Every structure is written in C-alpha cells, then in structure tokens.
PDB file of C-alpha atoms in Angstrom:
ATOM      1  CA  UNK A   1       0.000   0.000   0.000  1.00 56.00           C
ATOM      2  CA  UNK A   2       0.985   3.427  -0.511  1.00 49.00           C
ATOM      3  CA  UNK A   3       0.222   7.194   0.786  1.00 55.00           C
ATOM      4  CA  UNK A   4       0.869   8.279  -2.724  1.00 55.00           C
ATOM      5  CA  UNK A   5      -2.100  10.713  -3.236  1.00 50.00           C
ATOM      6  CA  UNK A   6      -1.983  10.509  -7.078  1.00 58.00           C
ATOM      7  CA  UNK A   7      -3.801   7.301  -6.556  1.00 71.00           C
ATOM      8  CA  UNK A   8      -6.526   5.412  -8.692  1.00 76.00           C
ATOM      9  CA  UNK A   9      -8.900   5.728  -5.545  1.00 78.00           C
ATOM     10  CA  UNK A  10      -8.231   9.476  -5.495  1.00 79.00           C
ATOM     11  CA  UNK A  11      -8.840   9.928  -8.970  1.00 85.00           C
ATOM     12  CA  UNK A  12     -12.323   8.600  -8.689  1.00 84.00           C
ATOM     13  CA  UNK A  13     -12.979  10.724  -5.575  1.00 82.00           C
ATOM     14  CA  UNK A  14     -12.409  13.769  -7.715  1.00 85.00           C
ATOM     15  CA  UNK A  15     -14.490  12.537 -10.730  1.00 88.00           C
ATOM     16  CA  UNK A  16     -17.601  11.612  -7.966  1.00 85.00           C
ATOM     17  CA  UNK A  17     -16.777  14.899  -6.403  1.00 85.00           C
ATOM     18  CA  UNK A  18     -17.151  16.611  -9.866  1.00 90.00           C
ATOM     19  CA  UNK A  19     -19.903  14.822 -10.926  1.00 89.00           C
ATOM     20  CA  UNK A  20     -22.126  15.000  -7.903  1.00 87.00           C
ATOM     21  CA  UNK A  21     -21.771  18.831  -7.985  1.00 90.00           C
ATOM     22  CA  UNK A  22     -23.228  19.182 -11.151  1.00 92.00           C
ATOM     23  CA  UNK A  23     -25.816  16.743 -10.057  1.00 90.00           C
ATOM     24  CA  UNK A  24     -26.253  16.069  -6.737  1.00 89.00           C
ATOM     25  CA  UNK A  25     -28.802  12.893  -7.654  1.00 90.00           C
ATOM     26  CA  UNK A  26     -25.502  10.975  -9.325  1.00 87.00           C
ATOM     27  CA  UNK A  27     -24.173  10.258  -5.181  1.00 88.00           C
ATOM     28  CA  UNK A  28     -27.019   7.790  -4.709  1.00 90.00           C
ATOM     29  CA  UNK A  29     -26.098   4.439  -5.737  1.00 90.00           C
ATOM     30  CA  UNK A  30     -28.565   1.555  -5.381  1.00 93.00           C
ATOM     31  CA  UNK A  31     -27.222  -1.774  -4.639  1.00 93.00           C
ATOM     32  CA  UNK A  32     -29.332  -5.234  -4.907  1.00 95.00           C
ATOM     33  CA  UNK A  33     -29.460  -8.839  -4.169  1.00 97.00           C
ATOM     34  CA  UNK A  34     -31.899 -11.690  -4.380  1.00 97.00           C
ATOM     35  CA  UNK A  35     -31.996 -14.913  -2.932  1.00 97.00           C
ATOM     36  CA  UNK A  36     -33.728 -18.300  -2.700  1.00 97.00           C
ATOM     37  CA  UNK A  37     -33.790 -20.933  -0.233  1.00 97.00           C
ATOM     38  CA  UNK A  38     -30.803 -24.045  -0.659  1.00 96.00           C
ATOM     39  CA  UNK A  39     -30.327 -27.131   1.359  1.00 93.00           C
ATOM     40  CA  UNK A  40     -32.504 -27.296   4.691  1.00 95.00           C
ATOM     41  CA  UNK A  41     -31.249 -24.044   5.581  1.00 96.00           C
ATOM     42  CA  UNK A  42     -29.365 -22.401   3.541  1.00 97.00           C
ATOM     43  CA  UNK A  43     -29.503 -20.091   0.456  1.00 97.00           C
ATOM     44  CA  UNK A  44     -28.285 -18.514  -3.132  1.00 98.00           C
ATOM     45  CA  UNK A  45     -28.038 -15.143  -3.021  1.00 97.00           C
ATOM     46  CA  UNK A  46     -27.268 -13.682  -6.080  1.00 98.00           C
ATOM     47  CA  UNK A  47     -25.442  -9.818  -5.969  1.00 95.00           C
ATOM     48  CA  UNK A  48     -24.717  -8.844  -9.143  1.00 92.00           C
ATOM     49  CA  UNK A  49     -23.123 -10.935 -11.224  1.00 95.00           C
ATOM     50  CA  UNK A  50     -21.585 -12.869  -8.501  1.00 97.00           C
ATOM     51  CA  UNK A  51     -23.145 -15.698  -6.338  1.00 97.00           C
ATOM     52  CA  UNK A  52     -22.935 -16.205  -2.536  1.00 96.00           C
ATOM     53  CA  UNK A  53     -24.129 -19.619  -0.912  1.00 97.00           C
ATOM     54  CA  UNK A  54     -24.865 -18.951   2.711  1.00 98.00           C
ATOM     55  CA  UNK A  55     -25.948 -22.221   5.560  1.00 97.00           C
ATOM     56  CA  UNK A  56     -25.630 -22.682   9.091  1.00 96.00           C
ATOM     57  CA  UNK A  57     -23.975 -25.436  11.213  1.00 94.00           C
ATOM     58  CA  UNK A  58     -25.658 -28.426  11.623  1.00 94.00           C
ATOM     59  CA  UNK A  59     -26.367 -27.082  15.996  1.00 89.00           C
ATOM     60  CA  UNK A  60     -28.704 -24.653  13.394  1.00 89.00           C
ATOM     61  CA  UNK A  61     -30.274 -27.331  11.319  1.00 91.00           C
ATOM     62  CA  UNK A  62     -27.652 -26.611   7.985  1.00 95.00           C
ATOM     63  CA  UNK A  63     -24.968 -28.783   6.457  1.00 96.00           C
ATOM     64  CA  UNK A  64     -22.052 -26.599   6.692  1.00 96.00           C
ATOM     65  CA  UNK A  65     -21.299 -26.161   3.594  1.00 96.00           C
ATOM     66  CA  UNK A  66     -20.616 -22.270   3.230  1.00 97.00           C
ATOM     67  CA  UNK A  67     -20.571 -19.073   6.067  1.00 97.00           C
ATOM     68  CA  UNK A  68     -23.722 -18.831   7.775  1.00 97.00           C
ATOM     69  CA  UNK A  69     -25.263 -14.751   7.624  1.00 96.00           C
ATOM     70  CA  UNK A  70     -23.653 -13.328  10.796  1.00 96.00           C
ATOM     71  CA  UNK A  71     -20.372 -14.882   9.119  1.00 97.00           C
ATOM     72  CA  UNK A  72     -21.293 -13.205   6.187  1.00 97.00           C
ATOM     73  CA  UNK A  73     -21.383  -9.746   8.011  1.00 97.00           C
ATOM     74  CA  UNK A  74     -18.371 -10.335   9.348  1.00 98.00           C
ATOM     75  CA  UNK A  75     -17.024 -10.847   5.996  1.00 98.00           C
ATOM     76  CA  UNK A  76     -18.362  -8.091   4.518  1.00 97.00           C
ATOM     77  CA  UNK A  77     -17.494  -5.675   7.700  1.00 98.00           C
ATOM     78  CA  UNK A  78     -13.951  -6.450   7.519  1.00 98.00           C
ATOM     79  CA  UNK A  79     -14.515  -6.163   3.654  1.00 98.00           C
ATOM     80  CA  UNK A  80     -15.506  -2.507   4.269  1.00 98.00           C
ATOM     81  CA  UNK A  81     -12.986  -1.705   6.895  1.00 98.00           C
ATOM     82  CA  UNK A  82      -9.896  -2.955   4.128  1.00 97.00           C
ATOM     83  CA  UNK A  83     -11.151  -0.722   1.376  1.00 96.00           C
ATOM     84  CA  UNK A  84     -12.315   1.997   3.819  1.00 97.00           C
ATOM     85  CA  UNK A  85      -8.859   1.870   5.507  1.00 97.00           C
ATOM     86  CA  UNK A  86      -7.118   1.811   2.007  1.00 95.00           C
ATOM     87  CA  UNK A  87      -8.985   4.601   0.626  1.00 94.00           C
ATOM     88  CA  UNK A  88      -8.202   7.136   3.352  1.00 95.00           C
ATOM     89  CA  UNK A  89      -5.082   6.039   4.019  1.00 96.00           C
ATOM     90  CA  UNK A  90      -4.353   7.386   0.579  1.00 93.00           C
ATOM     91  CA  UNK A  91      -6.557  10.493   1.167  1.00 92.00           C
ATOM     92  CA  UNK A  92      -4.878  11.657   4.165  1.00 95.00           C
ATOM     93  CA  UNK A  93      -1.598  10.460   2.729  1.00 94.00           C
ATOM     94  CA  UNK A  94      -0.872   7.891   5.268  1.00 97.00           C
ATOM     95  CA  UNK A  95       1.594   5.149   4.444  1.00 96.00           C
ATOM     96  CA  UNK A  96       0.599   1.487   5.352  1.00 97.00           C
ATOM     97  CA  UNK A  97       2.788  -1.492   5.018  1.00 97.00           C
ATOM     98  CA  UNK A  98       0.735  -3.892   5.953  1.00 97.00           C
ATOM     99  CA  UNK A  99      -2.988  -4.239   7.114  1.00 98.00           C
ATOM    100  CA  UNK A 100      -5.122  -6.820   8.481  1.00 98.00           C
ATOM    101  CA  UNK A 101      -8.533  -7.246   9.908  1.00 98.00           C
ATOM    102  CA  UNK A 102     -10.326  -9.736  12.080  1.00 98.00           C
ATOM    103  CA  UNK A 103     -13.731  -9.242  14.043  1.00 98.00           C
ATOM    104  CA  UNK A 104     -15.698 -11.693  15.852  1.00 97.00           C
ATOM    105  CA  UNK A 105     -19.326 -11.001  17.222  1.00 97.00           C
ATOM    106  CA  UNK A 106     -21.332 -11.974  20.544  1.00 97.00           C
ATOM    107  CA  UNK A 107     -24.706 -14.221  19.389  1.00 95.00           C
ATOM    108  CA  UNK A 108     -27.071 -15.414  21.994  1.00 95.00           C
ATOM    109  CA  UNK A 109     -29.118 -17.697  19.854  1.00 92.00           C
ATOM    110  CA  UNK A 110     -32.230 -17.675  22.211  1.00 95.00           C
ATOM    111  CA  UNK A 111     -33.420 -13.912  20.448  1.00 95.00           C
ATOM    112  CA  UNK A 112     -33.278 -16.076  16.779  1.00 92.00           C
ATOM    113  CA  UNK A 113     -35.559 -19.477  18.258  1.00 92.00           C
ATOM    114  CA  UNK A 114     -38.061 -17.146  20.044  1.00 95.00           C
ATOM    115  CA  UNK A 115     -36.867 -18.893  23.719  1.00 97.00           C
ATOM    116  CA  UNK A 116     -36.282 -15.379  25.289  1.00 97.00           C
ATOM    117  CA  UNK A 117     -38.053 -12.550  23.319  1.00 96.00           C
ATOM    118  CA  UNK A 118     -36.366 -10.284  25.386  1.00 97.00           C
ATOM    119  CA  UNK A 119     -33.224 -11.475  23.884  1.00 97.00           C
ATOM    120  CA  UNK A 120     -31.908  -9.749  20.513  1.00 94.00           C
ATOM    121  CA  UNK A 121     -31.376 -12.422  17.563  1.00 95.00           C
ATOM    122  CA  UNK A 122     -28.531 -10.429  16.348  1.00 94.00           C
ATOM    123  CA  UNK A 123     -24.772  -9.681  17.935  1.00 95.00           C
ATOM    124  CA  UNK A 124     -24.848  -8.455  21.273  1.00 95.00           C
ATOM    125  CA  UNK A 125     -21.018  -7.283  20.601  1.00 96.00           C
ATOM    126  CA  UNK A 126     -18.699  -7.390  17.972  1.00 97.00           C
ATOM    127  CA  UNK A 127     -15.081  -6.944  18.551  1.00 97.00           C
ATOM    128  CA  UNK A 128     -12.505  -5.693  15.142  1.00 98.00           C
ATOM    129  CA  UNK A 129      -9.151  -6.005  15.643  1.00 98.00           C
ATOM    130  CA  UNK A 130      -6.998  -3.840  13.202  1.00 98.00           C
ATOM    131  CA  UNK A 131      -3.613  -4.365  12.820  1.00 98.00           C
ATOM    132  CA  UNK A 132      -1.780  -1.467  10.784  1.00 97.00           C
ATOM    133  CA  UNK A 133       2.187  -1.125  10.586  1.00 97.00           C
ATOM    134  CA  UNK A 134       4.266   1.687   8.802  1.00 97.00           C
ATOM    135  CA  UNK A 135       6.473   4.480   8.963  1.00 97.00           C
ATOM    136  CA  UNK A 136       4.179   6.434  10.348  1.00 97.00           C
ATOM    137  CA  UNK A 137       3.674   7.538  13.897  1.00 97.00           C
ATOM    138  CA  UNK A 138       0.919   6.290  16.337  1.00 97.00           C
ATOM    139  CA  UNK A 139      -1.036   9.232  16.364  1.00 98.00           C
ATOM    140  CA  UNK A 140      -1.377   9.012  12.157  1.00 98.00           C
ATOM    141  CA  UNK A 141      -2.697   5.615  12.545  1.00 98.00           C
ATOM    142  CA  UNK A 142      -5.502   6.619  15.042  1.00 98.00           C
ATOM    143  CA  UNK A 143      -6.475   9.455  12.848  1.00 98.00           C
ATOM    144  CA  UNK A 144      -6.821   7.046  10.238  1.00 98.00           C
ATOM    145  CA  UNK A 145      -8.624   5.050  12.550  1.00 98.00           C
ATOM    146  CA  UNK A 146     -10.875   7.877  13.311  1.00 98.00           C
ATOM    147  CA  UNK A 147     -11.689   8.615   9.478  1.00 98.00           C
ATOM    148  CA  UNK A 148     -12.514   4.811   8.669  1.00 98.00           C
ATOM    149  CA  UNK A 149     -14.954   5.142  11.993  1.00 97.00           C
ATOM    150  CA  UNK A 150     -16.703   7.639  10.757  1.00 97.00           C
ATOM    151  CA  UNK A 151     -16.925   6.290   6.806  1.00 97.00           C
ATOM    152  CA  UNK A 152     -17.160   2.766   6.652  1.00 98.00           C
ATOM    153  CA  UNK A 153     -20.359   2.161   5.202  1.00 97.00           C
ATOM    154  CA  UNK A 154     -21.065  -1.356   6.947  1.00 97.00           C
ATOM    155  CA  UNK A 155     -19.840  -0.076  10.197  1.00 97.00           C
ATOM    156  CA  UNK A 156     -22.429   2.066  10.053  1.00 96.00           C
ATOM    157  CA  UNK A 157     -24.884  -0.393   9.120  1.00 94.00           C
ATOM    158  CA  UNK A 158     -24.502  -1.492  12.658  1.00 90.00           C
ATOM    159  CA  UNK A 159     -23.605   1.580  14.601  1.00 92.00           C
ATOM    160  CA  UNK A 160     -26.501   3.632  13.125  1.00 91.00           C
ATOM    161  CA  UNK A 161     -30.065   3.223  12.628  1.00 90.00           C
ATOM    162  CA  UNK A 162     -30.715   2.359   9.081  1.00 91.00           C
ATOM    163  CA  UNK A 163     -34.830   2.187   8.293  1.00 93.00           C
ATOM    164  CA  UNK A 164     -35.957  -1.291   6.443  1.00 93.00           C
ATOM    165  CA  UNK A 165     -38.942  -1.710   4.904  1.00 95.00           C
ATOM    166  CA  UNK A 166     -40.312  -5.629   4.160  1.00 95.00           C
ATOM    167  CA  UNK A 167     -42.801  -5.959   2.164  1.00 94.00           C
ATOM    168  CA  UNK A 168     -44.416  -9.552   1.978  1.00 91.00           C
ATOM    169  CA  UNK A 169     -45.822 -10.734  -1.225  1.00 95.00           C
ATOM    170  CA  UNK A 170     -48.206 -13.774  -1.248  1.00 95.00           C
ATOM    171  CA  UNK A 171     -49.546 -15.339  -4.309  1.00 91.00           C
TER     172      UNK A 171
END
C-alpha cells in the first residue's frame, strides 16, 4: 500500500466529487441482491453478477457447507474496513505497510428461536481487531482510525439506525 495521493482511488474521488456537484442525484447508488432458499437451511443469493451460498452449522439445522449470515457480516465488515482503511489512508496520505482485519461477534441464539423474546437475535457485541504497521507515527494511525470510523459504510450499518422496509408478497 501506498500514501501516494496521485492514486486510482483518489482519482475517482475527484471525478464523484465533480460529478455530484453538477448533479447532486448521481451520489445515490442503489445496490441489490436476491436470494432463494438451498439445502434445509441455507440459500443462493445472487449480488450482481456474482453468487454467494450462505448455511448454518448443523447445531442450526444446515450442512455446513458455506458461512452462515452473521459470518457473512463479518465478511463483509472487515470487507468494508480494508477498502475503507485503504482509501483514506491514501486520502490523508498515510503510508501502510501492511494491514489486516479480524472481528468476531457476541450471538445469543435464544433472540433467533423465540426462547427469550427479550433477547436480541442479532450480535450483542462485535469486537474488530486492526492491525496497521508503517512508517508512520501512532497518532497518524488513530487518525486514520478515526476517518474509517466515521466512513465505513457497513460499520455504520450497525452503529446507526438504518430504516428497512419488508414488504411480503403472497400469491
């Protein structure tokens, strides 16, 4: 990785930056994904055009036989922290050797069978572990820290409150 700020990353910073100011509507991107059921348990989900099997462990009634969908937010969390941590590295011209991210997430599994209602089905906590190293000093790694915190997308997904609609269609 490199601070270089003549980076391809930059570049398309400046061309959204241009682009949404001459229309504001072109910073709203709309991302999708479908799925049907697989297995006992599992699923296809199709994002794209890429596929992504999902299951649980047979203690959830799957087979094993791909991440289960807390796994999968893990995946894509730590997904969003290595791009969001490349990207403004290079905005705020912050060299990084070497990065690597794990997280790992509290589940009380009582919220998702209905034995305690007043138990949440999802992660209670979630713990990411970032490990940076560089030439640069301390402090430039926790403001980096600090700008990925406040712009990774799926971060937010869980620190925020994002409104979901479902709408159930019966034939």
């Amino acid at each position: 990785m490199t601070a270089d700020t003549g980076t391809p990353l930059n570049d398309i910073v400046e061309a959204t930056a241009t682009a949404v100011a001459a229309d504001p509507t072109q910073a709203l991107v709309v991302f999708r994904a479908a799925g049907t059921p697989e297995g006992a348990v599992g699923s296809t989900i199709r994002l794209g055009g890429h596929t992504v099997r999902v299951d649980e462990p047979p203690a959830l009634g799957g087979a094993d036989t791909a991440p289960n969908p807390v796994e999968v937010y893990l995946a894509a969390l730590i997904a969003c922290q290595v791009v969001t941590y490349r990207f403004w590295a290079q905005q705020l011209g912050i060299a990084v050797d070497d990065l690597a991210v794990d997280a790992e997430g509290d589940l009380d599994v009582r919220g998702f069978f209905g034995l305690d209602d007043s138990v949440r089905p999802g992660f209670r906590s979630i713990r990411v572990t970032v490990r940076v190293s560089g030439p640069e000093s301390a402090q430039r790694y926790e403001e980096l820290q600090r700008a990925v915190d406040a712009h990774c997308p799926v971060l937010d997904l869980t620190t925020g409150r994002t409104p979901v609609q479902t709408t159930l269609v019966t034939s």
